[in-house]
């Protein structure tokens, strides 16, 4: 998809290509696990590798391309209110109120609003779309330095010891312990985080025709299988051509309903897979009902 949009070449210049994967347990290499299976499954594409790229770099590339195509990004502007008047006589049925960084508010009338404002989406909240799912007890740690990421699950004992406010120093110390018997030295850590696993999916990705959700606003899950931005990109591509066609008068607005049904199925599948994957990474046995749910059509 990124290649079709002329984005892949720029990302390939920045990202790291991963063609192999190894898994170790207690210092010994074990086969057939984790990312190894994913890489083995990449057989029906020219892009038979993973491209590891930090989010800020992929965002920068997307922003540059958007500007080249004549788009404008109004950063530091926060949506604070949204009203949809279905009976409005013209096509500009949604009015959003935004606050800029100086606190000044601006009202904008729009034909459509796409809520791609992350897991705590204000658009989703203001539209009253339920975000169904659960917040797990499990917490994971990630440490990052552009090219390298170390992540591990916080066991209940470690979580009781450090909580969510685990310092970078402690995160590094436990990362080293987790790598035993191998030794790892840290030169620089750009950022670290402790985050709770949350699995939620919006009840619908389209509300009263004019309001649409995409990305984390529509679905959040663990980072276990690295699917968040991937799925958000699929949402954006799926919505982009439909919305452009509707706004240009080529398609009937009803085509947007197929975005919602198509991507809701993908989001539900993603969350169901993540329940199993994140349980395994956290060291729990997934509930058998969750495994049974995974029929070949979900793969
Ligand atoms: C540790 C970790 C590792 C991950 N690793 C991977 C990976 O390897 N591969 C992968 O595909 N995904 C990964 N993800 C998931 C990925 O980061 C997210 O799925 C992705 O960033 C979601 O993009 P988004 O644009 O939907 O939302 P976000 O990135 O959350 O962006 C939402 C934007 O909306 C803005 N916003 C919020 N509220 C408002 C408002 N009221 N008004 C205006 N703007 C607002 C925010 O400031 C933000 O800029 C990982 C996530 C984590 C936490």
Coordinates of C-alpha atoms and ligand atoms in Angstrom, one line a residue:
X1 CA 0.0 0.0 0.0
X2 CA 2.8 2.4 0.9
X3 CA 4.5 1.7 -2.4
X4 CA 1.3 2.4 -4.4
X5 CA 1.2 5.8 -2.7
X6 CA 4.9 6.5 -3.5
X7 CA 5.8 6.3 0.2
X8 CA 7.8 3.1 0.4
X9 CA 11.1 4.4 -1.1
X10 CA 11.4 7.2 1.4
X11 CA 10.6 4.8 4.3
X12 CA 13.1 2.2 3.0
X13 CA 15.8 4.9 3.2
X14 CA 15.2 5.4 6.9
X15 CA 13.9 2.0 8.1
X16 CA 15.8 -1.2 8.9
X17 CA 14.9 -4.3 6.8
X18 CA 14.5 -7.5 8.9
X19 CA 14.5 -10.7 6.9
X20 CA 15.4 -13.1 9.7
X21 CA 14.4 -13.6 13.3
X22 CA 15.7 -15.8 16.1
X23 CA 14.2 -16.6 19.5
X24 CA 16.1 -17.6 22.6
X25 CA 14.8 -19.2 25.7
X26 CA 17.1 -19.7 28.7
X27 CA 20.1 -18.9 26.5
X28 CA 19.3 -21.5 23.9
X29 CA 17.9 -20.9 20.4
X30 CA 14.4 -22.2 19.9
X31 CA 12.7 -22.5 16.5
X32 CA 9.2 -21.9 15.2
X33 CA 8.2 -19.1 17.5
X34 CA 7.3 -15.4 17.5
X35 CA 8.4 -13.3 14.6
X36 CA 10.1 -16.3 12.9
X37 CA 6.6 -17.6 11.9
X38 CA 5.6 -14.2 10.6
X39 CA 8.7 -13.9 8.4
X40 CA 8.2 -17.5 7.1
X41 CA 4.6 -16.6 6.2
X42 CA 5.6 -13.6 4.0
X43 CA 5.6 -15.5 0.8
X44 CA 3.0 -13.9 -1.4
X45 CA 4.5 -10.5 -1.7
X46 CA 7.6 -8.7 -3.2
X47 CA 8.0 -7.1 0.2
X48 CA 8.9 -10.3 2.0
X49 CA 10.5 -8.7 5.0
X50 CA 9.6 -6.4 7.9
X51 CA 10.5 -2.8 7.7
X52 CA 11.5 -1.4 11.1
X53 CA 11.0 2.3 11.3
X54 CA 10.3 4.6 14.2
X55 CA 6.9 6.2 14.2
X56 CA 8.2 9.8 14.1
X57 CA 10.1 9.1 10.9
X58 CA 7.1 7.5 9.1
X59 CA 4.9 10.4 10.3
X60 CA 7.5 12.9 9.0
X61 CA 7.4 11.1 5.6
X62 CA 3.6 11.1 5.5
X63 CA 3.5 14.8 6.4
X64 CA 6.0 15.8 3.7
X65 CA 4.1 13.9 1.1
X66 CA 0.8 15.5 2.2
X67 CA 2.4 18.9 1.8
X68 CA 3.7 18.0 -1.6
X69 CA 0.2 17.1 -2.7
X70 CA -1.1 20.5 -1.5
X71 CA -2.5 19.4 1.9
X72 CA -2.1 21.4 5.1
X73 CA -1.6 20.1 8.6
X74 CA -2.8 22.3 11.4
X75 CA -0.8 21.1 14.3
X76 CA -1.4 22.1 17.9
X77 CA -5.1 22.5 17.3
X78 CA -7.4 20.5 19.6
X79 CA -10.9 19.5 18.7
X80 CA -13.1 20.3 21.7
X81 CA -16.7 20.0 20.4
X82 CA -18.6 18.6 17.5
X83 CA -22.2 19.0 16.5
X84 CA -23.9 17.2 13.6
X85 CA -27.1 18.7 12.2
X86 CA -28.6 16.0 10.0
X87 CA -31.4 18.4 9.0
X88 CA -29.0 21.1 7.7
X89 CA -30.1 22.2 4.3
X90 CA -26.6 22.3 2.8
X91 CA -23.9 19.5 2.8
X92 CA -21.9 21.1 5.6
X93 CA -23.7 19.3 8.3
X94 CA -20.9 19.0 10.9
X95 CA -19.6 21.9 13.0
X96 CA -16.5 21.3 15.0
X97 CA -14.9 23.7 17.6
X98 CA -11.2 23.6 17.8
X99 CA -8.9 25.4 20.4
X100 CA -5.5 26.5 19.3
X101 CA -2.4 26.5 21.5
X102 CA -3.2 30.0 22.7
X103 CA -6.6 28.8 23.9
X104 CA -8.5 30.7 21.1
X105 CA -11.4 28.7 19.7
X106 CA -12.3 28.4 16.0
X107 CA -15.4 26.9 14.5
X108 CA -15.1 24.9 11.3
X109 CA -18.0 23.5 9.2
X110 CA -17.4 20.2 7.4
X111 CA -19.1 17.7 5.2
X112 CA -17.4 14.8 7.0
X113 CA -15.2 14.4 10.1
X114 CA -12.7 11.5 10.3
X115 CA -11.7 10.8 13.9
X116 CA -8.1 9.6 13.7
X117 CA -7.3 11.1 17.1
X118 CA -5.9 8.1 18.8
X119 CA -7.1 5.6 21.4
X120 CA -8.7 8.3 23.6
X121 CA -10.5 9.8 20.6
X122 CA -12.5 12.9 21.3
X123 CA -14.4 12.4 18.1
X124 CA -15.5 9.0 19.2
X125 CA -16.5 10.3 22.6
X126 CA -18.5 13.2 21.3
X127 CA -20.2 11.0 18.7
X128 CA -21.2 8.6 21.6
X129 CA -19.7 5.6 19.8
X130 CA -19.1 2.8 22.4
X131 CA -15.5 1.6 22.6
X132 CA -16.1 -2.0 23.5
X133 CA -13.5 -4.3 25.2
X134 CA -11.3 -4.5 28.3
X135 CA -8.3 -3.1 30.0
X136 CA -6.0 -6.0 31.0
X137 CA -4.0 -6.2 34.2
X138 CA -0.9 -6.9 32.0
X139 CA 1.8 -4.2 31.6
X140 CA 4.7 -4.1 29.2
X141 CA 7.9 -2.0 28.9
X142 CA 9.5 -0.7 25.8
X143 CA 12.9 1.1 25.5
X144 CA 13.8 2.6 22.2
X145 CA 16.7 4.2 20.4
X146 CA 15.7 4.8 16.8
X147 CA 17.2 1.6 15.4
X148 CA 16.8 -0.7 18.3
X149 CA 13.9 -1.6 20.6
X150 CA 13.8 -3.8 23.7
X151 CA 10.5 -4.7 25.0
X152 CA 9.4 -7.1 27.8
X153 CA 6.4 -8.0 29.8
X154 CA 6.3 -6.8 33.4
X155 CA 5.5 -9.9 35.5
X156 CA 3.0 -9.2 38.4
X157 CA 6.0 -9.3 40.8
X158 CA 7.9 -6.6 38.8
X159 CA 4.7 -4.5 38.4
X160 CA 4.2 -4.7 42.1
X161 CA 7.8 -3.5 42.6
X162 CA 7.9 -0.7 40.1
X163 CA 4.3 0.2 39.0
X164 CA 3.6 2.4 36.0
X165 CA 6.2 5.0 37.2
X166 CA 9.1 2.6 36.6
X167 CA 12.2 4.8 36.0
X168 CA 14.4 4.5 32.9
X169 CA 17.2 3.2 35.1
X170 CA 15.1 0.4 36.5
X171 CA 13.7 -0.4 33.0
X172 CA 17.3 -0.8 31.8
X173 CA 18.3 -2.9 34.8
X174 CA 15.3 -5.3 34.3
X175 CA 16.0 -5.4 30.5
X176 CA 19.5 -6.6 31.2
X177 CA 18.2 -9.2 33.7
X178 CA 15.6 -10.4 31.1
X179 CA 18.4 -10.9 28.5
X180 CA 20.4 -13.3 30.8
X181 CA 22.6 -15.2 30.1
X182 CA 23.3 -12.7 27.3
X183 CA 24.8 -9.4 28.1
X184 CA 23.6 -6.1 26.7
X185 CA 25.0 -2.6 27.2
X186 CA 22.9 0.5 26.6
X187 CA 24.6 3.5 25.0
X188 CA 21.6 5.8 24.6
X189 CA 17.9 5.4 25.4
X190 CA 15.7 8.0 23.6
X191 CA 12.5 7.1 25.4
X192 CA 11.0 4.4 27.5
X193 CA 7.4 3.6 28.5
X194 CA 5.3 1.3 30.7
X195 CA 1.9 0.7 29.3
X196 CA -1.1 -1.3 30.0
X197 CA -2.6 -3.8 27.5
X198 CA -6.0 -2.5 26.3
X199 CA -8.1 -4.2 23.8
X200 CA -11.0 -2.2 22.5
X201 CA -12.9 -1.8 19.2
X202 CA -15.4 0.9 18.3
X203 CA -19.0 -0.4 18.0
X204 CA -19.1 1.2 14.5
X205 CA -16.7 3.1 12.3
X206 CA -19.3 5.3 10.8
X207 CA -21.9 7.3 12.7
X208 CA -24.9 9.1 11.2
X209 CA -23.2 8.9 7.8
X210 CA -20.9 11.9 8.4
X211 CA -18.6 10.8 11.2
X212 CA -15.9 8.2 10.6
X213 CA -13.3 6.6 12.7
X214 CA -9.8 5.3 11.7
X215 CA -6.7 4.0 13.3
X216 CA -6.4 3.8 17.1
X217 CA -9.6 5.8 17.5
X218 CA -11.3 2.7 16.0
X219 CA -9.2 -0.1 17.6
X220 CA -6.5 -0.4 20.3
X221 CA -4.7 -3.5 21.3
X222 CA -1.2 -4.6 22.5
X223 CA 1.9 -3.9 20.5
X224 CA 2.6 -7.7 20.5
X225 CA 2.2 -8.4 16.8
X226 CA 3.1 -4.8 15.7
X227 CA -0.2 -4.3 13.9
X228 CA -1.4 -0.9 15.2
X229 CA 0.0 1.5 12.6
X230 CA -0.2 -1.3 10.0
X231 CA -4.0 -1.6 10.6
X232 CA -4.4 2.2 10.8
X233 CA -2.7 2.5 7.4
X234 CA -5.1 -0.1 5.9
X235 CA -8.0 1.9 7.4
X236 CA -6.7 5.1 5.8
X237 CA -6.2 3.6 2.4
X238 CA -9.6 1.9 2.5
X239 CA -11.3 5.2 3.6
X240 CA -9.2 7.5 1.4
X241 CA -10.3 6.4 -2.0
X242 CA -14.0 6.1 -0.9
X243 CA -14.1 9.6 0.7
X244 CA -12.3 11.2 -2.3
X245 CA -14.8 9.6 -4.7
X246 CA -17.8 10.8 -2.6
X247 CA -16.4 14.3 -2.3
X248 CA -15.7 14.4 -6.1
X249 CA -19.2 13.2 -6.8
X250 CA -18.0 10.0 -8.4
X251 CA -19.6 7.7 -5.8
X252 CA -22.8 7.7 -3.8
X253 CA -22.3 8.4 -0.1
X254 CA -23.5 4.9 0.6
X255 CA -20.0 3.6 -0.4
X256 CA -18.7 4.8 3.0
X257 CA -20.9 2.2 4.7
X258 CA -18.8 -0.5 3.1
X259 CA -15.7 1.1 4.7
X260 CA -17.3 0.7 8.1
X261 CA -18.3 -2.9 7.6
X262 CA -15.0 -3.9 5.9
X263 CA -12.7 -2.4 8.5
X264 CA -14.9 -3.4 11.5
X265 CA -14.4 -7.0 10.5
X266 CA -10.6 -6.4 10.2
X267 CA -10.6 -4.7 13.6
X268 CA -12.6 -7.4 15.3
X269 CA -10.2 -10.0 13.9
X270 CA -7.2 -8.0 15.0
X271 CA -8.5 -7.8 18.6
X272 CA -9.4 -11.5 18.7
X273 CA -5.8 -12.4 17.5
X274 CA -4.3 -9.9 20.0
X275 CA -6.2 -11.5 22.9
X276 CA -4.3 -14.8 22.2
X277 CA -0.9 -13.2 21.3
X278 CA -0.8 -10.7 24.2
X279 CA -1.8 -13.4 26.7
X280 CA 1.1 -15.6 25.5
X281 CA 3.6 -12.7 25.6
X282 CA 2.4 -11.9 29.1
X283 CA 3.0 -15.5 30.2
X284 CA -0.7 -16.6 30.5
X285 CA -2.4 -19.4 28.8
X286 CA -5.1 -17.9 26.6
X287 CA -8.7 -19.0 27.3
X288 CA -9.5 -22.0 25.2
X289 CA -12.6 -20.2 23.9
X290 CA -10.3 -17.5 22.5
X291 CA -8.2 -20.1 20.7
X292 CA -11.2 -21.9 19.3
X293 CA -12.5 -18.6 17.9
X294 CA -9.5 -18.5 15.7
X295 CA -10.8 -20.3 12.6
X296 CA -8.8 -20.3 9.3
X297 CA -11.0 -17.5 8.0
X298 CA -9.5 -15.3 10.7
X299 CA -5.9 -15.9 9.7
Ligands
LIG1 C1 5.2 0.7 22.6 C2 4.4 0.7 21.3 C3 4.9 0.0 20.2 C4 4.2 -0.1 19.0 N1 4.8 -0.7 18.0 C5 4.1 -0.8 16.8 C6 4.7 -1.5 15.7 O1 5.8 -2.1 15.7 N2 3.9 -1.6 14.5 C7 2.7 -1.0 14.4 O2 2.1 -1.0 13.3 N3 2.2 -0.3 15.4 C8 2.8 -0.2 16.6 N4 2.3 0.5 17.7 C9 1.0 1.1 17.5 C10 1.0 2.4 16.8 O3 1.9 3.3 17.5 C11 -0.4 3.0 16.8 O4 -1.3 2.1 16.4 C12 -0.5 4.2 15.9 O5 0.4 5.2 16.3 C13 -1.9 4.8 15.8 O6 -1.9 5.9 15.0 P1 -3.1 6.9 15.0 O7 -2.7 8.0 14.0 O8 -4.4 6.2 14.8 O9 -3.2 7.5 16.5 P2 -2.0 8.3 17.2 O10 -0.7 8.0 16.8 O11 -2.4 8.2 18.7 O12 -2.3 9.8 16.7 C14 -3.4 10.5 17.2 C15 -3.2 12.0 17.0 O13 -4.4 12.7 17.3 C16 -4.0 13.8 18.1 N5 -5.2 14.2 19.0 C17 -5.7 13.5 20.0 N6 -6.8 14.1 20.5 C18 -7.0 15.2 19.7 C19 -8.0 16.2 19.7 N7 -9.0 16.3 20.6 N8 -7.9 17.2 18.7 C20 -6.9 17.2 17.8 N9 -5.9 16.2 17.8 C21 -6.0 15.2 18.7 C22 -2.8 13.3 19.0 O14 -2.1 14.5 19.5 C23 -2.1 12.5 17.9 O15 -1.2 13.4 17.2 C24 3.0 0.5 18.9 C25 2.4 1.2 20.0 C26 3.1 1.3 21.2 C27 2.5 2.0 22.4

